[in-house]
PDB file of C-alpha atoms in Angstrom:
ATOM      1  CA  MET A  21      -5.378 -47.102  34.599  1.00  0.00           C
ATOM      2  CA  ILE A  22      -8.017 -47.875  37.214  1.00  0.00           C
ATOM      3  CA  GLY A  23      -7.121 -44.735  39.111  1.00  0.00           C
ATOM      4  CA  GLN A  24      -7.454 -42.671  35.946  1.00  0.00           C
ATOM      5  CA  ALA A  25     -10.866 -44.188  35.189  1.00  0.00           C
ATOM      6  CA  MET A  26     -11.916 -43.461  38.748  1.00  0.00           C
ATOM      7  CA  ASP A  27     -10.900 -39.806  38.336  1.00  0.00           C
ATOM      8  CA  PHE A  28     -13.050 -39.515  35.210  1.00  0.00           C
ATOM      9  CA  TYR A  29     -15.944 -41.174  36.999  1.00  0.00           C
ATOM     10  CA  LEU A  30     -15.736 -38.812  39.953  1.00  0.00           C
ATOM     11  CA  ALA A  31     -15.459 -35.824  37.619  1.00  0.00           C
ATOM     12  CA  GLY A  32     -18.712 -36.843  35.949  1.00  0.00           C
ATOM     13  CA  ASP A  33     -17.094 -37.905  32.672  1.00  0.00           C
ATOM     14  CA  SER A  34     -18.148 -41.409  31.731  1.00  0.00           C
ATOM     15  CA  SER A  35     -15.697 -42.050  28.918  1.00  0.00           C
ATOM     16  CA  PRO A  36     -11.979 -41.316  29.252  1.00  0.00           C
ATOM     17  CA  ALA A  37     -11.471 -41.708  25.483  1.00  0.00           C
ATOM     18  CA  ILE A  38     -13.667 -38.697  24.641  1.00  0.00           C
ATOM     19  CA  HIS A  39     -11.883 -36.609  27.226  1.00  0.00           C
ATOM     20  CA  SER A  40      -8.458 -37.407  25.778  1.00  0.00           C
ATOM     21  CA  LYS A  41      -9.684 -36.621  22.236  1.00  0.00           C
ATOM     22  CA  THR A  42     -10.970 -33.240  23.370  1.00  0.00           C
ATOM     23  CA  THR A  43      -7.651 -32.461  25.009  1.00  0.00           C
ATOM     24  CA  ALA A  44      -5.804 -33.446  21.845  1.00  0.00           C
ATOM     25  CA  LYS A  45      -8.137 -31.278  19.794  1.00  0.00           C
ATOM     26  CA  VAL A  46      -7.522 -28.295  22.079  1.00  0.00           C
ATOM     27  CA  ARG A  47      -3.771 -28.891  21.973  1.00  0.00           C
ATOM     28  CA  LYS A  48      -3.919 -29.076  18.193  1.00  0.00           C
ATOM     29  CA  ARG A  49      -5.839 -25.794  18.027  1.00  0.00           C
ATOM     30  CA  ILE A  50      -3.358 -24.083  20.376  1.00  0.00           C
ATOM     31  CA  GLY A  51      -0.435 -25.425  18.342  1.00  0.00           C
ATOM     32  CA  PHE A  52      -2.069 -24.249  15.124  1.00  0.00           C
ATOM     33  CA  THR A  53      -2.643 -20.770  16.599  1.00  0.00           C
ATOM     34  CA  LYS A  54       0.947 -20.564  17.850  1.00  0.00           C
ATOM     35  CA  PHE A  55       2.204 -21.571  14.404  1.00  0.00           C
ATOM     36  CA  TRP A  56       0.231 -18.825  12.655  1.00  0.00           C
ATOM     37  CA  VAL A  57       1.203 -16.176  15.221  1.00  0.00           C
ATOM     38  CA  PHE A  58       4.909 -16.971  14.854  1.00  0.00           C
ATOM     39  CA  PHE A  59       4.589 -17.249  11.080  1.00  0.00           C
ATOM     40  CA  LEU A  60       2.945 -13.824  10.817  1.00  0.00           C
ATOM     41  CA  ALA A  61       5.521 -12.313  13.188  1.00  0.00           C
ATOM     42  CA  TYR A  62       8.279 -13.758  11.003  1.00  0.00           C
ATOM     43  CA  LEU A  63       6.687 -12.304   7.860  1.00  0.00           C
ATOM     44  CA  ILE A  64       6.376  -8.864   9.447  1.00  0.00           C
ATOM     45  CA  TYR A  65       9.998  -8.971  10.615  1.00  0.00           C
ATOM     46  CA  PHE A  66      11.207 -10.210   7.223  1.00  0.00           C
ATOM     47  CA  SER A  67       9.324  -7.463   5.363  1.00  0.00           C
ATOM     48  CA  TYR A  68      10.835  -4.861   7.726  1.00  0.00           C
ATOM     49  CA  LEU A  69      14.296  -6.310   7.119  1.00  0.00           C
ATOM     50  CA  CYS A  70      13.811  -6.236   3.330  1.00  0.00           C
ATOM     51  CA  HIS A  71      12.611  -2.633   3.554  1.00  0.00           C
ATOM     52  CA  GLN A  72      15.779  -1.622   5.442  1.00  0.00           C
ATOM     53  CA  ILE A  73      18.038  -3.409   2.951  1.00  0.00           C
ATOM     54  CA  ASN A  74      16.190  -1.803   0.032  1.00  0.00           C
ATOM     55  CA  ASN A  75      16.517   1.695   1.550  1.00  0.00           C
ATOM     56  CA  ASN A  76      20.258   1.219   2.055  1.00  0.00           C
ATOM     57  CA  ASN A  77      20.666   0.029  -1.533  1.00  0.00           C
ATOM     58  CA  ILE A  78      18.732   3.041  -2.858  1.00  0.00           C
ATOM     59  CA  LYS A  79      20.914   5.449  -0.853  1.00  0.00           C
ATOM     60  CA  LYS A  80      24.100   3.760  -2.051  1.00  0.00           C
ATOM     61  CA  GLU A  81      22.872   3.829  -5.646  1.00  0.00           C
ATOM     62  CA  ALA A  82      22.015   7.541  -5.416  1.00  0.00           C
ATOM     63  CA  ILE A  83      25.480   8.339  -4.059  1.00  0.00           C
ATOM     64  CA  MET A  84      27.113   6.235  -6.771  1.00  0.00           C
ATOM     65  CA  GLN A  85      25.110   7.981  -9.504  1.00  0.00           C
ATOM     66  CA  ALA A  86      25.877  11.420  -8.098  1.00  0.00           C
ATOM     67  CA  THR A  87      29.623  10.854  -7.892  1.00  0.00           C
ATOM     68  CA  LYS A  88      30.103   8.479 -10.819  1.00  0.00           C
ATOM     69  CA  ASN A  89      30.539  11.065 -13.555  1.00  0.00           C
ATOM     70  CA  ASN A  90      32.362  13.677 -11.505  1.00  0.00           C
ATOM     71  CA  THR A  91      35.918  14.339 -12.520  1.00  0.00           C
ATOM     72  CA  LYS A  92      38.501  15.992 -10.333  1.00  0.00           C
ATOM     73  CA  GLU A  93      37.996  19.292 -12.184  1.00  0.00           C
ATOM     74  CA  GLU A  94      34.231  19.203 -11.606  1.00  0.00           C
ATOM     75  CA  ASN A  95      34.711  18.569  -7.908  1.00  0.00           C
ATOM     76  CA  ILE A  96      37.150  21.498  -7.671  1.00  0.00           C
ATOM     77  CA  ARG A  97      34.706  23.736  -9.584  1.00  0.00           C
ATOM     78  CA  LYS A  98      31.840  22.819  -7.247  1.00  0.00           C
ATOM     79  CA  PHE A  99      34.019  23.455  -4.218  1.00  0.00           C
ATOM     80  CA  LYS A 100      35.020  26.889  -5.574  1.00  0.00           C
ATOM     81  CA  GLN A 101      31.342  27.705  -6.201  1.00  0.00           C
ATOM     82  CA  LEU A 102      30.487  26.865  -2.614  1.00  0.00           C
ATOM     83  CA  LEU A 103      33.426  28.936  -1.373  1.00  0.00           C
ATOM     84  CA  LYS A 104      32.344  31.912  -3.516  1.00  0.00           C
ATOM     85  CA  HIS A 105      28.777  31.636  -2.218  1.00  0.00           C
ATOM     86  CA  LYS A 106      30.053  31.566   1.363  1.00  0.00           C
ATOM     87  CA  GLU A 107      32.162  34.707   0.750  1.00  0.00           C
ATOM     88  CA  GLU A 108      29.131  36.508  -0.739  1.00  0.00           C
ATOM     89  CA  MET A 109      27.050  35.632   2.289  1.00  0.00           C
ATOM     90  CA  LEU A 110      29.796  36.921   4.607  1.00  0.00           C
ATOM     91  CA  GLU A 111      29.943  40.239   2.691  1.00  0.00           C
ATOM     92  CA  ARG A 112      26.165  40.632   2.953  1.00  0.00           C
ATOM     93  CA  ALA A 113      26.407  39.995   6.682  1.00  0.00           C
ATOM     94  CA  LYS A 114      29.114  42.687   6.953  1.00  0.00           C
ATOM     95  CA  GLN A 115      26.853  45.184   5.155  1.00  0.00           C
ATOM     96  CA  TYR A 116      24.088  44.632   7.677  1.00  0.00           C
ATOM     97  CA  ASP A 117      26.469  44.676  10.631  1.00  0.00           C
ATOM     98  CA  GLY A 118      25.768  47.767  12.709  1.00  0.00           C
ATOM     99  CA  ILE A 119      22.490  48.609  10.931  1.00  0.00           C
ATOM    100  CA  ASP A 120      19.385  48.310  13.055  1.00  0.00           C
ATOM    101  CA  ILE A 121      16.950  46.569  10.737  1.00  0.00           C
ATOM    102  CA  TYR A 122      14.054  46.996  13.149  1.00  0.00           C
ATOM    103  CA  ALA A 123      14.472  50.807  13.309  1.00  0.00           C
ATOM    104  CA  LYS A 124      12.770  51.136   9.896  1.00  0.00           C
ATOM    105  CA  THR A 125       9.616  49.361  10.988  1.00  0.00           C
ATOM    106  CA  GLU A 126       6.669  51.519  11.894  1.00  0.00           C
ATOM    107  CA  ILE A 127       4.277  50.747  14.672  1.00  0.00           C
ATOM    108  CA  HIS A 128       0.642  51.639  14.019  1.00  0.00           C
ATOM    109  CA  TYR A 129      -1.735  51.869  16.940  1.00  0.00           C
TER     110      TYR A 129
END
């Protein structure tokens, strides 16, 4: 205790009680700041997590709604439509095969 009082005296601080109160006040302020920083970081992380969960639920719900009312016949019909469209596109590609499309373009100088 005497050594501590001597340190305060040599440092130019006459009262050790004021010095310890100031230190406690600074520690309290630092602790308060740390609390708010971690609290805000937690809120940001939690809101990000909720956003991800919500997006996944929306995607699942959209898939469920899209496939809920489909019967086997409807799925077969849609598949046949896609197959027919693919065949039409292949026939169009065959028509243009061997034809130079760029030969018809004119160059004006």
